[in-house]
Amino acid sequence: MTHKITAAITAVHGYVPDYILTNQELEKMVDTSDQWITERTGIKERRILKGENKGTSFMAAEAVKGLLEKSGTNPLEIDAIICATVTPDMLFPCTANLVADMVGAKNAMSFDMLAACSGFIYALETGASYIQLGRYKKVVVIGADKMSSIVNYKDRTSCILFGDGAGAVLLEPNTEGLGVIDAILKSDGSGKDLLYIKAGGSACPITEENVNSPDRYFFQDGKAVFKYAVTRMADVAEEMMKRHHLVGEDIAYLVPHQANKRIIDATAERMGIGPEKVTMNIERYGNTTGATIPLCLWDYEKKFKKGDNLILAAFGGGFTWGAVYLKWAYNS
Ligand code: ACO
């Protein structure tokens, strides 16, 4: 049986900075406790990128260099680089442009994608579409964020959640029916007042008046966002399973965005799968926004088997949310 061209993940790699910010260290910075953070979020520690002038592109380039090395890919063969991030090095040029230069991908078109915590699955679907069209043969999709650059370390409700990191996958054409099978991506911009950074864009530029205000930093109404996230991530994962007549036993792994262990558990329960089928690294990395899903793929790569059914699911700022159904394409 011949299959149409699908886009398969043929390699995955990641990068996290060395510096570990523990719950104990946060206890010294804000009025919080290891117990509260662990019980409410599942997070024990997160990585922080230190070093002057080091931005998201540094971590993304490290992830891509490792990806190219392990897959034996010549950077000149890369057709496109898409970087999902909410923390670009600068407004422009985009971070994907910088990464292309840093890894020597001189023939690649490159651009950033901003869909907050859903950014990686948005970028994955976009990259996969170029391959399915037959337009490109090698597409690198990155999820990378330096959340420490937009987190207010005086706000205990948010500073405990986030960390820095980057993950990248290589997409190539497949004719065995493996790779990205389907994506359901959704958005609802009316969530803009519940999860956002107020200042720094064109509507509210940084001025002398607001330069030291909390408006420059990440803000969310955590309780409200939690309610949306917990229902919508589960809804969309269930919708994907129904669309493909999948039941819990058919799923090898759920690869969820790592925002809160309670949201992940609720999604897995709705899908009818046990904790052994859920990829989780939130306890070590916290919420790295665009990077959570590729970092999970990297962490669990050796456990995945060729043909495994994976459901990737995310919810984040916008609101944006969605699920991707893919068949893993290789054994490590
Ligand atoms: N340490 C101790 N106490 C705290 C802390 C803290 N770090 N933070 C808040 N509290 C207190 C609150 O002040 C509150 O006290 P009160 O009852 O006296 O008023 C109490 O703990 C409960 O606060 P809640 O906000 O109700 O806590 P909740 O259980 O909702 O957990 C959390 C907060 C972890 C933020 C949760 O709401 C959450 O995970 N929300 C969703 C996050 C998410 O999915 N975001 C989307 C992705 S992010 C992106 O797109 C970039």
Short mmCIF file of C-alpha atoms and ligand atoms in Angstrom, two decimals, residues 31-33 36-37 40-41 116-117 147 156-157 160-162 195 218 220 222-223 225-226 229 257 259-260 262-263 287 289 315-317, ligand 1:
data_model
loop_
_atom_site.label_atom_id
_atom_site.label_comp_id
_atom_site.label_asym_id
_atom_site.label_seq_id
_atom_site.Cartn_x
_atom_site.Cartn_y
_atom_site.Cartn_z
CA ASP A 31 6.64 34.26 50.26
CA THR A 32 6.18 30.66 49.09
CA SER A 33 7.07 27.11 50.06
CA TRP A 36 2.80 24.78 48.04
CA ILE A 37 4.62 24.76 44.69
CA ARG A 40 -0.28 23.06 43.26
CA THR A 41 1.96 22.63 40.20
CA ALA A 116 2.43 31.17 23.43
CA CYS A 117 2.34 27.73 25.06
CA MET A 147 10.91 32.87 30.34
CA ARG A 156 4.94 34.69 43.80
CA THR A 157 1.90 33.64 41.79
CA ILE A 160 7.44 29.82 40.57
CA LEU A 161 6.02 28.45 37.31
CA PHE A 162 8.54 29.17 34.60
CA LEU A 195 -2.85 35.99 30.21
CA PHE A 218 4.14 38.15 32.33
CA GLN A 220 -2.01 35.78 34.30
CA GLY A 222 -4.04 31.83 37.25
CA LYS A 223 -7.32 30.54 38.58
CA VAL A 225 -6.67 30.36 33.09
CA PHE A 226 -6.59 27.06 34.95
CA ALA A 229 -6.81 25.13 30.27
CA HIS A 257 2.30 21.08 27.48
CA ALA A 259 2.00 24.11 32.71
CA ASN A 260 0.57 22.33 35.72
CA ARG A 262 -3.13 18.91 37.63
CA ILE A 263 -4.06 20.03 34.08
CA ASN A 287 6.85 25.65 32.26
CA THR A 289 6.34 27.72 27.22
CA PHE A 315 -3.09 25.35 25.96
CA GLY A 316 -1.71 28.87 26.33
CA GLY A 317 -1.87 32.61 25.90
N1 ACO B 1 3.13 30.31 47.23
C1 ACO B 1 2.23 30.28 48.23
N2 ACO B 1 0.96 30.69 48.09
C2 ACO B 1 0.59 31.15 46.88
C3 ACO B 1 1.49 31.21 45.80
C4 ACO B 1 2.80 30.77 46.01
N3 ACO B 1 3.74 30.77 45.04
N4 ACO B 1 0.85 31.71 44.72
C5 ACO B 1 -0.42 31.96 45.11
N5 ACO B 1 -0.56 31.63 46.40
C6 ACO B 1 -1.76 31.74 47.25
C7 ACO B 1 -2.77 32.71 46.69
O1 ACO B 1 -2.48 34.01 47.10
C8 ACO B 1 -4.06 32.19 47.27
O2 ACO B 1 -4.16 32.62 48.60
P1 ACO B 1 -5.60 33.03 49.20
O3 ACO B 1 -6.42 31.77 49.16
O4 ACO B 1 -5.26 33.47 50.59
O5 ACO B 1 -6.12 34.10 48.32
C9 ACO B 1 -3.84 30.67 47.30
O6 ACO B 1 -2.44 30.47 47.24
C10 ACO B 1 -4.50 29.96 46.13
O7 ACO B 1 -4.17 30.65 44.94
P2 ACO B 1 -4.76 30.21 43.54
O8 ACO B 1 -4.35 31.18 42.48
O9 ACO B 1 -6.20 29.89 43.69
O10 ACO B 1 -3.94 28.85 43.34
P3 ACO B 1 -4.19 27.75 42.28
O11 ACO B 1 -4.44 26.47 42.94
O12 ACO B 1 -5.14 28.20 41.20
O13 ACO B 1 -2.74 27.63 41.59
C11 ACO B 1 -1.63 28.27 39.55
C12 ACO B 1 -2.17 28.73 40.90
C13 ACO B 1 -0.54 27.27 39.81
C14 ACO B 1 -1.04 29.47 38.80
C15 ACO B 1 -2.77 27.64 38.72
O14 ACO B 1 -3.90 28.48 38.76
C16 ACO B 1 -2.42 27.36 37.30
O15 ACO B 1 -1.68 26.45 36.99
N6 ACO B 1 -3.07 28.07 36.35
C17 ACO B 1 -2.97 27.78 34.91
C18 ACO B 1 -1.60 28.08 34.34
C19 ACO B 1 -1.62 27.86 32.85
O16 ACO B 1 -2.03 26.85 32.33
N7 ACO B 1 -1.17 28.88 32.11
C20 ACO B 1 -1.22 28.78 30.67
C21 ACO B 1 0.09 28.55 30.12
S1 ACO B 1 1.20 29.87 30.42
C22 ACO B 1 1.49 30.63 28.88
O17 ACO B 1 0.71 30.53 27.96
C23 ACO B 1 2.74 31.48 28.69
#
